[in-house]
PDB file of N, CA and C in Angstrom:
ATOM      1  N   MET C   1      -7.264 128.841  30.124  1.00  0.00           N
ATOM      2  CA  MET C   1      -6.217 129.744  29.685  1.00  0.00           C
ATOM      3  C   MET C   1      -6.342 129.922  28.185  1.00  0.00           C
ATOM      4  N   LYS C   2      -6.003 131.098  27.740  1.00  0.00           N
ATOM      5  CA  LYS C   2      -6.044 131.400  26.310  1.00  0.00           C
ATOM      6  C   LYS C   2      -4.691 131.914  25.862  1.00  0.00           C
ATOM      7  N   THR C   3      -4.430 131.756  24.589  1.00  0.00           N
ATOM      8  CA  THR C   3      -3.225 132.294  23.973  1.00  0.00           C
ATOM      9  C   THR C   3      -3.582 132.742  22.572  1.00  0.00           C
ATOM     10  N   ILE C   4      -2.726 133.539  21.976  1.00  0.00           N
ATOM     11  CA  ILE C   4      -2.982 134.086  20.637  1.00  0.00           C
ATOM     12  C   ILE C   4      -1.954 133.526  19.666  1.00  0.00           C
ATOM     13  N   VAL C   5      -2.408 133.152  18.494  1.00  0.00           N
ATOM     14  CA  VAL C   5      -1.516 132.661  17.447  1.00  0.00           C
ATOM     15  C   VAL C   5      -0.919 133.874  16.743  1.00  0.00           C
ATOM     16  N   SER C   6       0.409 133.918  16.651  1.00  0.00           N
ATOM     17  CA  SER C   6       1.079 135.050  15.995  1.00  0.00           C
ATOM     18  C   SER C   6       0.951 134.927  14.478  1.00  0.00           C
ATOM     19  N   GLU C   7       1.412 135.945  13.799  1.00  0.00           N
ATOM     20  CA  GLU C   7       1.387 135.972  12.338  1.00  0.00           C
ATOM     21  C   GLU C   7       2.178 134.813  11.738  1.00  0.00           C
ATOM     22  N   ARG C   8       3.209 134.398  12.455  1.00  0.00           N
ATOM     23  CA  ARG C   8       4.060 133.296  11.989  1.00  0.00           C
ATOM     24  C   ARG C   8       3.571 131.938  12.478  1.00  0.00           C
ATOM     25  N   GLY C   9       2.403 131.874  13.100  1.00  0.00           N
ATOM     26  CA  GLY C   9       1.846 130.609  13.561  1.00  0.00           C
ATOM     27  C   GLY C   9       2.361 130.168  14.916  1.00  0.00           C
ATOM     28  N   GLN C  10       3.029 131.063  15.643  1.00  0.00           N
ATOM     29  CA  GLN C  10       3.584 130.714  16.940  1.00  0.00           C
ATOM     30  C   GLN C  10       2.587 131.016  18.050  1.00  0.00           C
ATOM     31  N   ILE C  11       2.705 130.227  19.134  1.00  0.00           N
ATOM     32  CA  ILE C  11       1.885 130.490  20.310  1.00  0.00           C
ATOM     33  C   ILE C  11       2.789 130.553  21.534  1.00  0.00           C
ATOM     34  N   THR C  12       2.292 131.165  22.589  1.00  0.00           N
ATOM     35  CA  THR C  12       2.994 131.165  23.864  1.00  0.00           C
ATOM     36  C   THR C  12       2.183 130.323  24.823  1.00  0.00           C
ATOM     37  N   ILE C  13       2.822 129.331  25.414  1.00  0.00           N
ATOM     38  CA  ILE C  13       2.151 128.512  26.413  1.00  0.00           C
ATOM     39  C   ILE C  13       2.215 129.296  27.726  1.00  0.00           C
ATOM     40  N   PRO C  14       1.078 129.550  28.352  1.00  0.00           N
ATOM     41  CA  PRO C  14       1.086 130.336  29.592  1.00  0.00           C
ATOM     42  C   PRO C  14       2.036 129.762  30.642  1.00  0.00           C
ATOM     43  N   LYS C  15       2.746 130.654  31.339  1.00  0.00           N
ATOM     44  CA  LYS C  15       3.762 130.264  32.307  1.00  0.00           C
ATOM     45  C   LYS C  15       3.252 129.299  33.384  1.00  0.00           C
ATOM     46  N   PRO C  16       2.074 129.524  33.972  1.00  0.00           N
ATOM     47  CA  PRO C  16       1.610 128.566  34.988  1.00  0.00           C
ATOM     48  C   PRO C  16       1.463 127.148  34.435  1.00  0.00           C
ATOM     49  N   LEU C  17       1.037 127.031  33.185  1.00  0.00           N
ATOM     50  CA  LEU C  17       0.888 125.724  32.553  1.00  0.00           C
ATOM     51  C   LEU C  17       2.258 125.099  32.273  1.00  0.00           C
ATOM     52  N   ARG C  18       3.212 125.915  31.803  1.00  0.00           N
ATOM     53  CA  ARG C  18       4.582 125.412  31.567  1.00  0.00           C
ATOM     54  C   ARG C  18       5.180 124.885  32.861  1.00  0.00           C
ATOM     55  N   ARG C  19       5.004 125.640  33.943  1.00  0.00           N
ATOM     56  CA  ARG C  19       5.544 125.207  35.240  1.00  0.00           C
ATOM     57  C   ARG C  19       4.911 123.909  35.697  1.00  0.00           C
ATOM     58  N   ARG C  20       3.592 123.843  35.621  1.00  0.00           N
ATOM     59  CA  ARG C  20       2.865 122.667  36.086  1.00  0.00           C
ATOM     60  C   ARG C  20       3.250 121.418  35.303  1.00  0.00           C
ATOM     61  N   LEU C  21       3.487 121.571  33.996  1.00  0.00           N
ATOM     62  CA  LEU C  21       3.808 120.433  33.144  1.00  0.00           C
ATOM     63  C   LEU C  21       5.306 120.185  32.984  1.00  0.00           C
ATOM     64  N   GLY C  22       6.124 121.087  33.527  1.00  0.00           N
ATOM     65  CA  GLY C  22       7.573 120.913  33.422  1.00  0.00           C
ATOM     66  C   GLY C  22       8.107 121.151  32.024  1.00  0.00           C
ATOM     67  N   ILE C  23       7.483 122.063  31.291  1.00  0.00           N
ATOM     68  CA  ILE C  23       7.935 122.381  29.936  1.00  0.00           C
ATOM     69  C   ILE C  23       8.953 123.511  30.032  1.00  0.00           C
ATOM     70  N   ARG C  24      10.134 123.265  29.531  1.00  0.00           N
ATOM     71  CA  ARG C  24      11.227 124.255  29.601  1.00  0.00           C
ATOM     72  C   ARG C  24      11.594 124.738  28.203  1.00  0.00           C
ATOM     73  N   ALA C  25      12.347 125.827  28.157  1.00  0.00           N
ATOM     74  CA  ALA C  25      12.832 126.358  26.879  1.00  0.00           C
ATOM     75  C   ALA C  25      13.613 125.268  26.158  1.00  0.00           C
ATOM     76  N   GLY C  26      13.351 125.091  24.888  1.00  0.00           N
ATOM     77  CA  GLY C  26      14.029 124.077  24.097  1.00  0.00           C
ATOM     78  C   GLY C  26      13.351 122.710  24.133  1.00  0.00           C
ATOM     79  N   GLN C  27      12.356 122.561  24.989  1.00  0.00           N
ATOM     80  CA  GLN C  27      11.622 121.283  25.079  1.00  0.00           C
ATOM     81  C   GLN C  27      10.949 120.991  23.753  1.00  0.00           C
ATOM     82  N   GLN C  28      11.086 119.787  23.283  1.00  0.00           N
ATOM     83  CA  GLN C  28      10.439 119.385  22.042  1.00  0.00           C
ATOM     84  C   GLN C  28       9.029 118.903  22.366  1.00  0.00           C
ATOM     85  N   LEU C  29       8.058 119.375  21.566  1.00  0.00           N
ATOM     86  CA  LEU C  29       6.667 118.983  21.746  1.00  0.00           C
ATOM     87  C   LEU C  29       6.162 118.298  20.486  1.00  0.00           C
ATOM     88  N   ASN C  30       5.308 117.332  20.652  1.00  0.00           N
ATOM     89  CA  ASN C  30       4.636 116.693  19.529  1.00  0.00           C
ATOM     90  C   ASN C  30       3.303 117.391  19.328  1.00  0.00           C
ATOM     91  N   VAL C  31       2.939 117.653  18.082  1.00  0.00           N
ATOM     92  CA  VAL C  31       1.685 118.318  17.756  1.00  0.00           C
ATOM     93  C   VAL C  31       0.788 117.322  17.026  1.00  0.00           C
ATOM     94  N   HIS C  32      -0.420 117.147  17.548  1.00  0.00           N
ATOM     95  CA  HIS C  32      -1.383 116.213  16.960  1.00  0.00           C
ATOM     96  C   HIS C  32      -2.674 116.957  16.659  1.00  0.00           C
ATOM     97  N   GLU C  33      -3.350 116.533  15.608  1.00  0.00           N
ATOM     98  CA  GLU C  33      -4.675 117.061  15.277  1.00  0.00           C
ATOM     99  C   GLU C  33      -5.618 115.896  15.183  1.00  0.00           C
ATOM    100  N   GLN C  34      -6.728 116.025  15.872  1.00  0.00           N
ATOM    101  CA  GLN C  34      -7.734 114.963  15.811  1.00  0.00           C
ATOM    102  C   GLN C  34      -9.105 115.588  16.044  1.00  0.00           C
ATOM    103  N   GLY C  35      -9.975 115.380  15.106  1.00  0.00           N
ATOM    104  CA  GLY C  35     -11.338 115.883  15.230  1.00  0.00           C
ATOM    105  C   GLY C  35     -11.413 117.393  15.358  1.00  0.00           C
ATOM    106  N   GLY C  36     -10.524 118.092  14.679  1.00  0.00           N
ATOM    107  CA  GLY C  36     -10.544 119.553  14.708  1.00  0.00           C
ATOM    108  C   GLY C  36      -9.893 120.165  15.942  1.00  0.00           C
ATOM    109  N   LYS C  37      -9.257 119.355  16.772  1.00  0.00           N
ATOM    110  CA  LYS C  37      -8.571 119.852  17.972  1.00  0.00           C
ATOM    111  C   LYS C  37      -7.076 119.622  17.839  1.00  0.00           C
ATOM    112  N   VAL C  38      -6.307 120.571  18.344  1.00  0.00           N
ATOM    113  CA  VAL C  38      -4.851 120.469  18.337  1.00  0.00           C
ATOM    114  C   VAL C  38      -4.407 120.081  19.744  1.00  0.00           C
ATOM    115  N   THR C  39      -3.544 119.076  19.826  1.00  0.00           N
ATOM    116  CA  THR C  39      -3.035 118.616  21.110  1.00  0.00           C
ATOM    117  C   THR C  39      -1.514 118.668  21.074  1.00  0.00           C
ATOM    118  N   LEU C  40      -0.911 119.190  22.136  1.00  0.00           N
ATOM    119  CA  LEU C  40       0.542 119.197  22.289  1.00  0.00           C
ATOM    120  C   LEU C  40       0.901 118.209  23.389  1.00  0.00           C
ATOM    121  N   THR C  41       1.920 117.399  23.152  1.00  0.00           N
ATOM    122  CA  THR C  41       2.426 116.497  24.183  1.00  0.00           C
ATOM    123  C   THR C  41       3.941 116.621  24.243  1.00  0.00           C
ATOM    124  N   LYS C  42       4.482 116.491  25.455  1.00  0.00           N
ATOM    125  CA  LYS C  42       5.931 116.557  25.612  1.00  0.00           C
ATOM    126  C   LYS C  42       6.560 115.351  24.945  1.00  0.00           C
ATOM    127  N   SER C  43       7.643 115.594  24.247  1.00  0.00           N
ATOM    128  CA  SER C  43       8.396 114.519  23.617  1.00  0.00           C
ATOM    129  C   SER C  43       9.532 114.160  24.554  1.00  0.00           C
ATOM    130  N   ASP C  44       9.369 113.062  25.278  1.00  0.00           N
ATOM    131  CA  ASP C  44      10.385 112.651  26.240  1.00  0.00           C
ATOM    132  C   ASP C  44      11.448 111.754  25.622  1.00  0.00           C
ATOM    133  N   ALA C  45      11.170 111.269  24.412  1.00  0.00           N
ATOM    134  CA  ALA C  45      12.119 110.366  23.766  1.00  0.00           C
ATOM    135  C   ALA C  45      13.360 111.133  23.329  1.00  0.00           C
ATOM    136  N   LEU C  46      14.498 110.752  23.868  1.00  0.00           N
ATOM    137  CA  LEU C  46      15.772 111.354  23.488  1.00  0.00           C
ATOM    138  C   LEU C  46      16.432 110.471  22.444  1.00  0.00           C
ATOM    139  N   ASP C  47      17.140 111.105  21.534  1.00  0.00           N
ATOM    140  CA  ASP C  47      17.896 110.360  20.538  1.00  0.00           C
ATOM    141  C   ASP C  47      19.045 109.667  21.267  1.00  0.00           C
ATOM    142  N   PRO C  48      19.068 108.337  21.294  1.00  0.00           N
ATOM    143  CA  PRO C  48      20.100 107.639  22.061  1.00  0.00           C
ATOM    144  C   PRO C  48      21.515 107.939  21.592  1.00  0.00           C
ATOM    145  N   VAL C  49      21.695 108.213  20.315  1.00  0.00           N
ATOM    146  CA  VAL C  49      23.036 108.527  19.809  1.00  0.00           C
ATOM    147  C   VAL C  49      23.468 109.906  20.307  1.00  0.00           C
ATOM    148  N   LYS C  50      22.573 110.880  20.237  1.00  0.00           N
ATOM    149  CA  LYS C  50      22.916 112.232  20.681  1.00  0.00           C
ATOM    150  C   LYS C  50      23.242 112.287  22.167  1.00  0.00           C
ATOM    151  N   THR C  51      22.625 111.425  22.960  1.00  0.00           N
ATOM    152  CA  THR C  51      22.882 111.461  24.397  1.00  0.00           C
ATOM    153  C   THR C  51      24.278 110.978  24.766  1.00  0.00           C
ATOM    154  N   VAL C  52      24.895 110.137  23.926  1.00  0.00           N
ATOM    155  CA  VAL C  52      26.221 109.620  24.250  1.00  0.00           C
ATOM    156  C   VAL C  52      27.314 110.082  23.286  1.00  0.00           C
ATOM    157  N   TYR C  53      26.955 110.784  22.229  1.00  0.00           N
ATOM    158  CA  TYR C  53      27.937 111.200  21.228  1.00  0.00           C
ATOM    159  C   TYR C  53      29.014 112.076  21.865  1.00  0.00           C
ATOM    160  N   GLY C  54      30.237 111.704  21.665  1.00  0.00           N
ATOM    161  CA  GLY C  54      31.366 112.518  22.109  1.00  0.00           C
ATOM    162  C   GLY C  54      31.776 112.322  23.557  1.00  0.00           C
ATOM    163  N   ILE C  55      31.192 111.374  24.286  1.00  0.00           N
ATOM    164  CA  ILE C  55      31.548 111.240  25.696  1.00  0.00           C
ATOM    165  C   ILE C  55      32.840 110.453  25.899  1.00  0.00           C
ATOM    166  N   LEU C  56      33.202 109.624  24.937  1.00  0.00           N
ATOM    167  CA  LEU C  56      34.436 108.860  25.070  1.00  0.00           C
ATOM    168  C   LEU C  56      35.604 109.609  24.437  1.00  0.00           C
ATOM    169  N   LYS C  57      36.656 109.767  25.176  1.00  0.00           N
ATOM    170  CA  LYS C  57      37.870 110.409  24.673  1.00  0.00           C
ATOM    171  C   LYS C  57      38.957 109.342  24.641  1.00  0.00           C
ATOM    172  N   LEU C  58      39.028 108.615  23.532  1.00  0.00           N
ATOM    173  CA  LEU C  58      39.921 107.466  23.445  1.00  0.00           C
ATOM    174  C   LEU C  58      41.362 107.840  23.125  1.00  0.00           C
ATOM    175  N   GLY C  59      41.573 108.925  22.442  1.00  0.00           N
ATOM    176  CA  GLY C  59      42.927 109.326  22.108  1.00  0.00           C
ATOM    177  C   GLY C  59      43.519 108.602  20.911  1.00  0.00           C
ATOM    178  N   HIS C  60      42.720 107.776  20.240  1.00  0.00           N
ATOM    179  CA  HIS C  60      43.192 107.113  19.033  1.00  0.00           C
ATOM    180  C   HIS C  60      42.011 106.858  18.107  1.00  0.00           C
ATOM    181  N   SER C  61      42.305 106.358  16.912  1.00  0.00           N
ATOM    182  CA  SER C  61      41.278 106.219  15.882  1.00  0.00           C
ATOM    183  C   SER C  61      40.311 105.068  16.151  1.00  0.00           C
ATOM    184  N   THR C  62      39.180 105.153  15.496  1.00  0.00           N
ATOM    185  CA  THR C  62      38.187 104.085  15.569  1.00  0.00           C
ATOM    186  C   THR C  62      38.749 102.801  14.978  1.00  0.00           C
ATOM    187  N   ASP C  63      39.534 102.912  13.898  1.00  0.00           N
ATOM    188  CA  ASP C  63      40.149 101.734  13.276  1.00  0.00           C
ATOM    189  C   ASP C  63      41.042 101.001  14.282  1.00  0.00           C
ATOM    190  N   ARG C  64      41.808 101.764  15.029  1.00  0.00           N
ATOM    191  CA  ARG C  64      42.690 101.151  16.028  1.00  0.00           C
ATOM    192  C   ARG C  64      41.867 100.468  17.120  1.00  0.00           C
ATOM    193  N   LEU C  65      40.819 101.109  17.578  1.00  0.00           N
ATOM    194  CA  LEU C  65      39.960 100.526  18.595  1.00  0.00           C
ATOM    195  C   LEU C  65      39.341  99.218  18.107  1.00  0.00           C
ATOM    196  N   MET C  66      38.832  99.226  16.885  1.00  0.00           N
ATOM    197  CA  MET C  66      38.209  98.020  16.335  1.00  0.00           C
ATOM    198  C   MET C  66      39.233  96.894  16.190  1.00  0.00           C
ATOM    199  N   ALA C  67      40.444  97.232  15.768  1.00  0.00           N
ATOM    200  CA  ALA C  67      41.491  96.222  15.646  1.00  0.00           C
ATOM    201  C   ALA C  67      41.819  95.628  17.006  1.00  0.00           C
ATOM    202  N   GLU C  68      41.904  96.479  18.039  1.00  0.00           N
ATOM    203  CA  GLU C  68      42.183  95.984  19.392  1.00  0.00           C
ATOM    204  C   GLU C  68      41.067  95.084  19.887  1.00  0.00           C
ATOM    205  N   LEU C  69      39.817  95.472  19.615  1.00  0.00           N
ATOM    206  CA  LEU C  69      38.677  94.666  20.041  1.00  0.00           C
ATOM    207  C   LEU C  69      38.667  93.304  19.348  1.00  0.00           C
ATOM    208  N   ARG C  70      39.163  93.270  18.131  1.00  0.00           N
ATOM    209  CA  ARG C  70      39.201  92.018  17.366  1.00  0.00           C
ATOM    210  C   ARG C  70      40.489  91.231  17.619  1.00  0.00           C
ATOM    211  N   GLY C  71      41.393  91.784  18.438  1.00  0.00           N
ATOM    212  CA  GLY C  71      42.625  91.090  18.758  1.00  0.00           C
ATOM    213  C   GLY C  71      43.666  91.152  17.658  1.00  0.00           C
ATOM    214  N   LYS C  72      43.581  92.158  16.800  1.00  0.00           N
ATOM    215  CA  LYS C  72      44.518  92.306  15.688  1.00  0.00           C
ATOM    216  C   LYS C  72      45.370  93.551  15.934  1.00  0.00           C
ATOM    217  N   LYS C  73      46.475  93.589  15.184  1.00  0.00           N
ATOM    218  CA  LYS C  73      47.314  94.782  15.228  1.00  0.00           C
ATOM    219  C   LYS C  73      46.875  95.729  14.144  1.00  0.00           C
ATOM    220  N   CYS C  74      46.882  97.009  14.474  1.00  0.00           N
ATOM    221  CA  CYS C  74      46.492  98.038  13.505  1.00  0.00           C
ATOM    222  C   CYS C  74      47.749  98.658  12.929  1.00  0.00           C
ATOM    223  N   ARG C  75      47.764  98.897  11.637  1.00  0.00           N
ATOM    224  CA  ARG C  75      48.943  99.459  10.953  1.00  0.00           C
ATOM    225  C   ARG C  75      49.099 100.943  11.209  1.00  0.00           C
ATOM    226  N   ARG C  76      48.123 101.582  11.788  1.00  0.00           N
ATOM    227  CA  ARG C  76      48.174 103.056  11.952  1.00  0.00           C
ATOM    228  C   ARG C  76      48.798 103.462  13.239  1.00  0.00           C
TER     229      ARG C  76
END
């Protein structure tokens, strides 16, 4: 398969290859160069903080939560 590099340095990965490799829109790829060849690999590593950020709806402040966890009373 061939693709063309655009003026802005962008390429299009052919659809059959995207399907076969499971590459979707927004997928992050790692770009490597070795011996004059460019290699793309899927980046499967997710940021662990981003995956859980905002999932807890505690209804009170972090200070209050920390005080409760430490067995203290919070002034707020």
